[in-house]
Structure formats: C-alpha cells, structure tokens
Coordinates of C-alpha atoms in Angstrom, one line a residue:
M1 CA 122.7 128.3 84.2
R2 CA 123.8 124.8 85.2
Q3 CA 124.9 124.3 88.7
E4 CA 128.4 122.9 89.3
K5 CA 128.1 119.3 90.3
A6 CA 128.8 118.8 94.0
P7 CA 131.9 116.9 95.0
A8 CA 131.5 113.4 96.4
G9 CA 130.7 113.4 100.1
S10 CA 128.8 116.7 100.2
I11 CA 126.2 118.7 98.4
K12 CA 127.3 122.1 97.1
D13 CA 125.5 125.1 98.7
A14 CA 123.7 126.9 95.9
S15 CA 123.3 130.2 97.8
S16 CA 126.1 131.9 95.9
T17 CA 124.8 131.2 92.4
D18 CA 122.2 133.0 90.3
G19 CA 122.5 136.4 91.8
G20 CA 123.0 135.4 95.4
V21 CA 119.7 133.6 96.0
T22 CA 119.9 132.2 99.5
S23 CA 118.9 128.6 100.1
G24 CA 117.0 129.0 103.3
P25 CA 117.6 128.6 107.1
D26 CA 119.8 125.5 106.7
S27 CA 122.2 127.0 104.1
E28 CA 125.2 125.7 106.1
L29 CA 123.8 122.1 106.3
E30 CA 126.0 119.5 104.6
W31 CA 125.3 115.9 103.9
T32 CA 126.8 113.0 101.9
E33 CA 125.5 111.5 98.7
A34 CA 124.9 108.2 100.5
E35 CA 122.6 110.0 103.0
E36 CA 120.6 111.6 100.2
T37 CA 120.3 108.3 98.5
V38 CA 118.9 106.7 101.7
I39 CA 116.4 109.6 102.1
R40 CA 115.3 109.3 98.4
H41 CA 114.6 105.6 98.8
K42 CA 112.6 106.1 102.0
I43 CA 110.5 108.7 100.2
D44 CA 110.1 106.3 97.2
W45 CA 108.7 103.5 99.4
H46 CA 106.4 105.6 101.5
L47 CA 105.1 108.0 98.8
V48 CA 105.2 106.6 95.3
P49 CA 103.1 103.4 96.0
W50 CA 100.3 105.5 97.5
V51 CA 100.2 108.1 94.7
T52 CA 100.2 105.2 92.2
L53 CA 97.3 103.5 93.9
L54 CA 95.3 106.7 94.1
Y55 CA 95.8 107.5 90.5
M56 CA 95.0 103.9 89.5
L57 CA 91.6 104.2 91.2
C58 CA 91.2 107.7 89.6
F59 CA 91.7 106.3 86.1
L60 CA 89.7 103.1 86.9
D61 CA 86.6 105.2 87.9
R62 CA 87.0 107.2 84.8
I63 CA 87.2 104.4 82.2
N64 CA 84.9 101.9 83.8
I65 CA 82.1 103.4 81.7
G66 CA 83.7 101.7 78.7
N67 CA 83.6 98.3 80.4
A68 CA 80.0 98.9 81.6
R69 CA 78.9 99.9 78.1
I70 CA 79.3 96.3 76.7
Q71 CA 77.8 94.8 79.9
G72 CA 74.4 96.4 79.3
L73 CA 74.8 100.1 80.1
A74 CA 74.2 101.3 76.5
K75 CA 71.1 99.2 76.2
D76 CA 69.6 100.0 79.6
L77 CA 70.1 103.8 79.2
D78 CA 69.5 103.9 75.4
L79 CA 73.0 105.4 74.8
D80 CA 73.5 104.3 71.2
R81 CA 70.9 106.9 70.0
N82 CA 72.1 110.4 68.9
M83 CA 75.7 109.9 70.1
R84 CA 74.6 109.8 73.7
F85 CA 77.5 107.7 74.9
N86 CA 80.0 110.1 73.4
W87 CA 78.2 113.0 75.0
A88 CA 78.5 111.3 78.4
L89 CA 82.2 111.0 77.8
S90 CA 82.6 114.5 76.6
V91 CA 80.8 116.2 79.5
F92 CA 83.4 114.6 81.9
Y93 CA 86.3 116.1 80.0
I94 CA 84.7 119.5 79.6
V95 CA 84.2 119.9 83.4
Y96 CA 87.6 118.2 84.0
L97 CA 89.6 120.8 82.1
L98 CA 87.8 123.7 83.8
V99 CA 88.8 122.7 87.3
E100 CA 92.5 121.7 86.9
V101 CA 94.2 125.0 87.5
P102 CA 91.9 126.2 90.4
S103 CA 92.3 122.8 92.0
N104 CA 96.0 123.0 92.0
V105 CA 95.9 126.4 93.5
I106 CA 93.8 125.0 96.3
L107 CA 96.2 122.1 96.6
K108 CA 99.1 124.5 97.1
R109 CA 97.3 126.1 100.0
V110 CA 95.7 123.1 101.7
G111 CA 98.5 120.5 101.1
G112 CA 98.4 117.2 99.3
R113 CA 98.1 114.9 102.3
W114 CA 94.4 115.9 102.9
Y115 CA 93.4 117.4 99.6
L116 CA 94.3 114.5 97.3
P117 CA 92.5 111.9 99.4
F118 CA 89.5 114.3 99.5
L119 CA 89.4 114.2 95.7
V120 CA 89.7 110.4 95.7
C121 CA 86.8 110.0 98.1
G122 CA 84.8 112.4 96.0
F123 CA 85.2 110.6 92.7
G124 CA 84.8 107.3 94.5
L125 CA 81.4 108.5 95.8
V126 CA 80.3 109.7 92.4
S127 CA 81.3 106.3 90.9
L128 CA 79.3 104.5 93.5
C129 CA 76.3 106.7 92.9
T130 CA 76.5 106.0 89.1
A131 CA 75.3 102.5 89.9
F132 CA 71.8 104.0 90.7
V133 CA 71.3 106.2 87.6
K134 CA 68.1 105.5 85.7
D135 CA 68.4 107.5 82.5
F136 CA 70.8 109.5 80.2
A137 CA 70.3 112.7 82.2
G138 CA 71.3 111.0 85.4
L139 CA 74.4 109.6 83.7
M140 CA 75.4 113.1 82.3
T141 CA 75.0 114.6 85.8
A142 CA 77.2 111.8 87.4
R143 CA 79.9 112.2 84.7
A144 CA 80.0 116.0 85.2
F145 CA 80.5 115.6 89.0
L146 CA 83.1 112.9 88.3
G147 CA 85.0 115.6 86.3
V148 CA 84.9 118.0 89.2
F149 CA 86.7 115.6 91.5
E150 CA 89.0 113.9 89.0
G151 CA 90.1 117.2 87.3
G152 CA 92.6 118.0 90.1
A153 CA 93.9 114.5 90.5
M154 CA 96.6 114.1 87.8
P155 CA 98.1 117.6 87.9
G156 CA 97.7 117.6 91.7
M157 CA 99.6 114.3 92.1
A158 CA 102.3 115.5 89.7
F159 CA 102.8 118.7 91.7
F160 CA 102.7 116.7 95.0
L161 CA 105.6 114.5 93.8
S162 CA 107.6 117.5 92.6
C163 CA 107.5 118.8 96.2
F164 CA 109.6 115.7 97.3
Y165 CA 111.9 115.1 94.3
K166 CA 114.6 116.9 92.4
R167 CA 114.3 117.5 88.6
N168 CA 116.3 114.6 87.5
E169 CA 114.4 112.3 89.8
L170 CA 110.9 113.3 88.9
L171 CA 110.0 111.7 85.6
F172 CA 110.8 108.2 86.7
R173 CA 108.5 108.6 89.7
M174 CA 105.8 110.2 87.5
G175 CA 106.2 107.4 85.0
I176 CA 105.4 104.9 87.7
Y177 CA 102.3 106.7 89.0
V178 CA 101.0 107.6 85.6
S179 CA 101.6 104.0 84.5
A180 CA 98.7 103.3 86.9
A181 CA 96.5 104.3 84.0
S182 CA 97.7 101.2 82.2
I183 CA 97.3 99.1 85.4
A184 CA 93.8 100.4 85.7
G185 CA 93.0 99.5 82.1
A186 CA 94.4 96.0 82.8
F187 CA 92.5 95.4 86.0
G188 CA 89.5 97.2 84.6
G189 CA 88.8 94.4 82.2
L190 CA 89.3 91.7 84.8
L191 CA 87.2 93.4 87.4
A192 CA 84.4 94.2 85.0
T193 CA 84.3 90.6 84.0
A194 CA 84.1 89.4 87.6
L195 CA 81.8 92.1 89.0
S196 CA 79.3 91.9 86.1
R197 CA 78.7 88.2 87.0
I198 CA 77.6 89.0 90.6
P199 CA 73.9 88.1 90.9
A200 CA 71.4 90.9 91.1
W201 CA 71.0 92.3 94.7
G202 CA 69.6 95.3 96.5
A203 CA 66.2 96.8 97.0
A204 CA 63.4 96.0 94.6
A205 CA 63.3 99.6 93.4
A206 CA 67.1 99.8 93.0
K207 CA 68.4 96.5 91.9
I208 CA 72.2 96.3 91.4
H209 CA 73.3 94.0 88.6
T210 CA 75.8 93.5 85.7
W211 CA 77.1 97.0 84.8
R212 CA 75.8 98.6 88.0
N213 CA 78.0 96.2 90.1
I214 CA 81.0 97.6 88.3
F215 CA 80.3 101.2 89.3
F216 CA 79.2 100.3 92.9
F217 CA 82.0 98.1 94.0
E218 CA 84.8 100.1 92.3
G219 CA 83.5 103.3 93.8
L220 CA 83.2 101.7 97.3
V221 CA 86.9 100.5 97.2
T222 CA 88.0 103.9 96.1
I223 CA 86.3 105.6 99.0
I224 CA 87.8 103.2 101.5
V225 CA 91.3 103.8 100.1
G226 CA 90.8 107.5 100.1
L227 CA 89.9 107.5 103.8
I228 CA 93.0 105.5 104.7
A229 CA 95.5 107.4 102.6
P230 CA 96.0 110.5 104.9
I231 CA 97.2 108.1 107.7
W232 CA 100.3 107.1 105.6
M233 CA 100.9 110.0 103.2
P234 CA 103.4 112.7 104.3
A235 CA 102.4 116.3 104.1
S236 CA 105.8 117.6 103.1
P237 CA 109.5 116.7 103.5
H238 CA 109.6 118.8 106.6
S239 CA 107.0 116.6 108.3
A240 CA 107.6 113.2 106.8
W241 CA 107.0 110.8 109.8
F242 CA 109.3 108.1 108.4
L243 CA 112.4 110.3 108.3
T244 CA 114.6 111.3 111.2
E245 CA 115.0 114.9 112.2
R246 CA 118.2 115.3 110.3
E247 CA 116.8 113.5 107.3
R248 CA 113.8 115.8 107.2
K249 CA 116.1 118.8 107.2
I250 CA 118.1 117.4 104.3
A251 CA 115.0 116.3 102.3
A252 CA 113.7 119.9 102.5
E253 CA 116.9 121.7 102.0
R254 CA 118.0 119.8 98.9
L255 CA 114.8 121.0 97.2
V256 CA 115.3 124.6 98.3
R257 CA 118.8 124.6 96.8
E258 CA 117.5 122.8 93.7
H259 CA 114.7 125.3 92.9
K260 CA 116.1 128.3 94.7
A261 CA 112.7 129.1 96.1
D262 CA 110.7 128.6 99.3
P263 CA 108.5 125.5 99.1
A264 CA 105.8 127.2 101.2
E265 CA 105.4 130.2 98.9
K266 CA 101.8 131.1 97.9
V267 CA 100.6 131.3 94.3
T268 CA 100.4 134.9 93.0
W269 CA 99.4 136.6 89.8
T270 CA 103.1 136.8 89.0
D271 CA 103.4 133.0 89.2
L272 CA 100.4 132.6 86.9
R273 CA 102.0 135.0 84.4
R274 CA 105.4 133.3 84.6
A275 CA 103.9 129.9 83.9
I276 CA 101.4 130.9 81.2
F277 CA 103.8 133.0 79.1
C278 CA 106.4 130.3 78.8
I279 CA 106.3 129.0 75.2
H280 CA 108.0 125.7 76.2
N281 CA 105.0 124.9 78.3
Y282 CA 102.7 125.3 75.3
T283 CA 104.9 122.9 73.3
C284 CA 104.5 120.3 76.1
A285 CA 100.8 121.0 76.4
F286 CA 100.3 120.6 72.6
G287 CA 102.2 117.3 72.7
F288 CA 100.1 116.2 75.7
F289 CA 97.0 117.2 73.8
L290 CA 97.9 115.0 70.8
I291 CA 98.9 112.0 73.0
N292 CA 95.7 112.4 75.1
I293 CA 93.6 111.9 72.0
T294 CA 95.0 108.4 71.8
V295 CA 95.3 107.6 75.5
Q296 CA 91.8 108.8 76.6
G297 CA 90.1 107.5 73.5
L298 CA 91.7 104.1 73.7
S299 CA 91.0 103.8 77.4
V300 CA 87.2 104.2 77.1
F301 CA 86.8 102.6 73.7
M302 CA 89.2 99.6 74.1
P303 CA 86.4 97.2 75.1
T304 CA 84.3 98.3 72.2
I305 CA 87.2 98.1 69.7
L306 CA 87.9 94.5 70.8
N307 CA 84.2 93.6 70.9
D308 CA 84.0 94.8 67.3
L309 CA 86.7 92.2 66.3
G310 CA 83.9 89.6 66.7
W311 CA 84.8 88.6 70.2
S312 CA 82.3 88.2 73.0
S313 CA 82.0 90.8 75.7
T314 CA 83.8 88.6 78.2
K315 CA 86.7 87.8 75.8
A316 CA 86.9 91.5 74.9
Q317 CA 87.2 92.5 78.6
L318 CA 89.9 89.9 79.2
M319 CA 91.9 90.6 76.0
S320 CA 92.1 94.2 77.0
V321 CA 94.5 93.3 79.8
P322 CA 97.8 92.4 78.0
P323 CA 98.2 95.6 76.0
Y324 CA 97.8 97.7 79.1
V325 CA 100.4 95.6 81.0
A326 CA 102.8 96.1 78.1
A327 CA 102.1 99.8 78.1
C328 CA 102.8 100.0 81.8
L329 CA 106.2 98.3 81.6
V330 CA 107.3 100.3 78.7
A331 CA 106.2 103.6 80.2
I332 CA 108.2 103.0 83.4
A333 CA 111.3 101.9 81.3
I334 CA 111.1 105.0 79.1
A335 CA 110.7 107.3 82.2
Y336 CA 113.8 105.7 83.8
A337 CA 115.9 106.0 80.6
S338 CA 114.8 109.6 80.1
D339 CA 115.8 110.6 83.6
K340 CA 119.2 108.8 83.2
T341 CA 120.0 110.4 79.8
H342 CA 118.5 113.8 80.6
Q343 CA 116.6 113.6 77.4
R344 CA 112.8 113.9 76.8
G345 CA 112.0 114.7 73.2
I346 CA 113.9 111.9 71.5
W347 CA 112.1 109.2 73.6
L348 CA 108.7 110.8 73.1
A349 CA 109.2 111.2 69.3
S350 CA 110.5 107.6 68.8
F351 CA 107.6 105.9 70.6
S352 CA 105.0 108.2 69.0
C353 CA 106.1 106.8 65.6
L354 CA 105.3 103.3 66.9
A355 CA 101.8 104.5 67.8
I356 CA 101.4 105.9 64.3
I357 CA 102.2 102.5 62.8
G358 CA 99.6 100.9 65.1
F359 CA 96.9 103.3 63.9
A360 CA 97.8 102.7 60.3
I361 CA 97.4 98.9 60.8
L362 CA 94.1 99.4 62.6
R363 CA 92.8 101.6 59.7
W364 CA 93.6 99.3 56.8
E365 CA 94.0 95.8 58.2
T366 CA 91.0 93.5 58.5
K367 CA 92.3 90.3 60.2
P368 CA 91.4 90.3 63.9
N369 CA 94.8 89.0 65.2
I370 CA 96.8 91.6 63.2
R371 CA 94.5 94.4 64.4
Y372 CA 95.0 93.2 68.0
M373 CA 98.7 93.4 67.5
A374 CA 98.2 97.0 66.4
V375 CA 96.5 97.8 69.7
Y376 CA 99.8 96.8 71.4
F377 CA 101.7 99.2 69.1
V378 CA 99.3 102.1 70.0
T379 CA 99.3 101.6 73.7
V380 CA 103.0 101.1 74.0
G381 CA 103.7 104.1 71.8
A382 CA 101.2 106.5 73.4
F383 CA 101.1 105.8 77.1
P384 CA 104.7 107.0 77.9
G385 CA 103.8 110.4 76.4
G386 CA 101.6 111.7 79.3
P387 CA 104.2 111.7 82.1
G388 CA 106.9 112.7 79.6
F389 CA 105.4 115.9 78.4
L390 CA 104.1 116.9 81.9
S391 CA 107.4 116.4 83.7
W392 CA 109.2 118.1 80.8
A393 CA 107.1 121.2 81.4
M394 CA 107.5 121.1 85.1
N395 CA 111.3 120.6 84.8
S396 CA 111.8 123.6 82.6
K397 CA 112.5 127.2 83.4
S398 CA 109.3 129.4 83.4
S399 CA 110.6 132.1 85.7
S400 CA 109.9 135.0 83.3
P401 CA 108.2 135.8 80.0
S402 CA 111.6 136.2 78.4
A403 CA 112.6 132.7 79.4
A404 CA 110.9 131.5 76.2
H405 CA 113.5 133.3 74.2
K406 CA 116.4 131.5 76.0
R407 CA 117.8 128.1 75.5
L408 CA 115.9 125.8 77.9
H409 CA 118.3 123.5 79.8
F410 CA 117.2 120.3 81.5
S411 CA 118.6 121.8 84.8
D412 CA 116.5 125.0 84.7
S413 CA 113.5 125.0 86.9
A414 CA 110.9 127.3 88.4
G415 CA 109.7 127.5 92.0
P416 CA 106.9 125.5 93.6
A417 CA 104.1 128.0 93.0
V418 CA 105.0 128.3 89.2
R419 CA 105.2 124.5 89.0
A420 CA 101.7 124.2 90.6
V421 CA 100.2 126.4 87.9
T422 CA 102.2 124.7 85.1
S423 CA 101.1 121.2 86.0
G424 CA 97.5 122.4 86.2
Y425 CA 97.2 124.3 82.9
V426 CA 99.4 121.9 80.9
V427 CA 97.0 119.1 81.8
T428 CA 94.1 121.4 81.2
L429 CA 95.1 122.0 77.6
G430 CA 96.0 118.3 77.2
T431 CA 92.6 117.3 78.4
I432 CA 91.1 118.9 75.3
G433 CA 92.5 115.8 73.6
G434 CA 90.0 113.7 75.6
I435 CA 87.1 115.8 74.2
V436 CA 88.5 115.4 70.6
A437 CA 88.7 111.7 71.2
T438 CA 85.1 111.3 72.2

C-alpha cells in the first residue's frame, strides 16, 4: 500500500496505516520538509564519503592481483601453468560468498561503526601480507583470507546506508559508494604503475619489489584508513554526533515511519524466511549474478585484456583508467535518475544492452582502437547494474512468503532485520558470477 504523501511543512504520521502499526516513541514528533532536507545533507557529507572510501579500498585490494600479474606476479609464482591464476581468483569468490549472510547478521548485532572498519583493517592486513608470499600455495591462502574479510563489506555497507536513508534516497547513495569500484579500477592502474617502479627494499630474505610493492603499500594505506574510520563514522541516526538532539530524533523517526519497524530489532529465523522466500529477491540476485560475471571478470582481467592488444604493461595499466572513470560517472548518473523516476528495471535493461554491444565488438573486431572503445561500452553498460539490483531488492517488500504473489510497489519495504539478510544473500548469489568469470 502506498503511503499518502505528507503535506508541505510536516511529515504525516504513519502510525494509523497498515493495520495500526505504531511508529515508535516519537510518534507525535513533527518536522518540516526543509528540516529533513538539512538532516539528509548532513548525513550525506558525514557518511557517504567514508563508505565510498572504504569500499574503494575494498575493491582495490581485491583487483590489484590483476595489476600485479603483468608486473611479474605470474612469472615469479608460476601462475600461468594449469590455470593457477584463475584458481587464485576463484578461491577468493568461493570463500567470499560463504561469509556474506553470516557477516551481515553479525553487523546487525555489533553495528557498522566498528564492524565495517574491522573488516577493512582485516583485508588491508591480508593484502599487505600478500607481498611476502613465496609460492602458489601461499597466494591461495592469502586470497582465501581476503575473501573472509571482504565477503561482508559490500552487503554490509549497503545495509549500513539503508539504516540512514529512506527508500527513494537509497540507490543514489549506493550508486556513489559502489562507483568506488570504478574509482578503484582507475586508481589501481595509476598506483600499480607508480608502486611497481619503487626500487627493491626490505630484508635480504624478503625483498619487496615490483608487484610486491603493490600489495604492501595498498594494504598499508587500507589499514590506516580502517583504524581512523570509527572516529568519524556514526553508529546510527540516534547517535550521529554531527546532528543536534532534535535532528537525531527526526533522523531516527523518519525511518521508523518509513519501514514501520524498530531499527534495533534482532535478526530471527522469521526474518530469514521472509527474505529468502521473496521471489523478487531472486530476480534481483539473478540479475546481479549476470552483471557480476562482467564486473568482476573485467576488474581482474582488464590489464591483461589491454596488454593483449599489443601494449606494454605500463601503457596497459594507464589505459585502464579512462573506462573506469566513465563507468563511475555513468553509474552515479543512472542511480540519481533511477531514484528520481522511481524506476529500476528500464535503466538496468537499457545499459545492459550497451554492454552486450561492447562484448560483440570485443569478440569479432581485431583493431586495437576499436576493441578499446568496446571496453568503454562494457564498463559503462555493466557497472551501474550492481547497485541497481541490490537496492531494488532492499527496497522491495519481503515481509511474507506470500509477498511474491503480490504486485511489488517501489514504496513497499521490509524492516531492518529482513533488509540485513536480503543484502547479504542477494550479494552471495551474485558473487557466484565472480566464480563463473574466473
């Protein structure tokens, strides 16, 4: 059922709708639309940049193996034999998909302010330690542990944002933070070029050079940022240090009325069932799976693809930057347009067609410049899909098994506990696309 739009100057109390669900202890609280806009902008400036930075580091530590491969990793660890490089990629995604739902359940209990930075420090440490691996077995172990910490990052950050924003505000913010994947791809090529040129250093028994520099310094920066993050990140709208007392009450109450549920509710077996038996979530997960084949595959193989065009390793690293920048800008624009128009599917379908055209050109064209243009088509067409499908699932009603048989309106939504499970298992199923890609 759609809520009646609140009149200008106040927000309508939702306690009398949907069977008399009460909106919480501040059900009589009223505020103006101007006040809500100010609060939303404050949350934007204090939350979205940090989540974006954390996810950029997450994705950077995930895909830097592709940059390291053409800087000597494959040769030093003998990864071109028996599909070893692909196995190193696959073990990451296998572990990654197993921990996503459990990680989100822990996040719901612990809170994002501490748990998300903990994950960031964890995968930063693993990336740093990867600089010291000596053989294929060591690399497989490192990639498996990387999957343990990174598995909870994307769904965790999506759920964390949903605890601060209403449904029609969520995709634009998710589009910004997930676009960090594109930013990571862009900076990854530049950083790999610069870091690989640092002269060899370290102890005689553990020299750090070329591709080892990439893992070491990117991991070190990630750990530092992860340690700083809890100082600035809010735990919840109730405790956001940058809001006044009244603004904190409004920030919390507007979400209670939006979702008609207590933000502090714990995840139960009923919540698991409500999320898992919603067919719409499987539609979104399947779309995420298909998009992820492209996004994850392109992210780790982009340097190799460009290197195979006949370009040097340095040129391949540098030329990987522009397609990611284009993908970032388009992903944000599509997220903004989708929130404004209250449409998801039409935008996702349209840009998927552009990616299909890019793949067709890559398959049959031989000229390097034309093939490079096709890479733009693929990145621009595919990268908006991740945040689109995930937010679509989290925005939709999964409050009961029978919800799948009802028309799913944009305004329908489940409570925080159900959304925590939904974001976890939709990304879990989507992550299988990363295994297919490798």
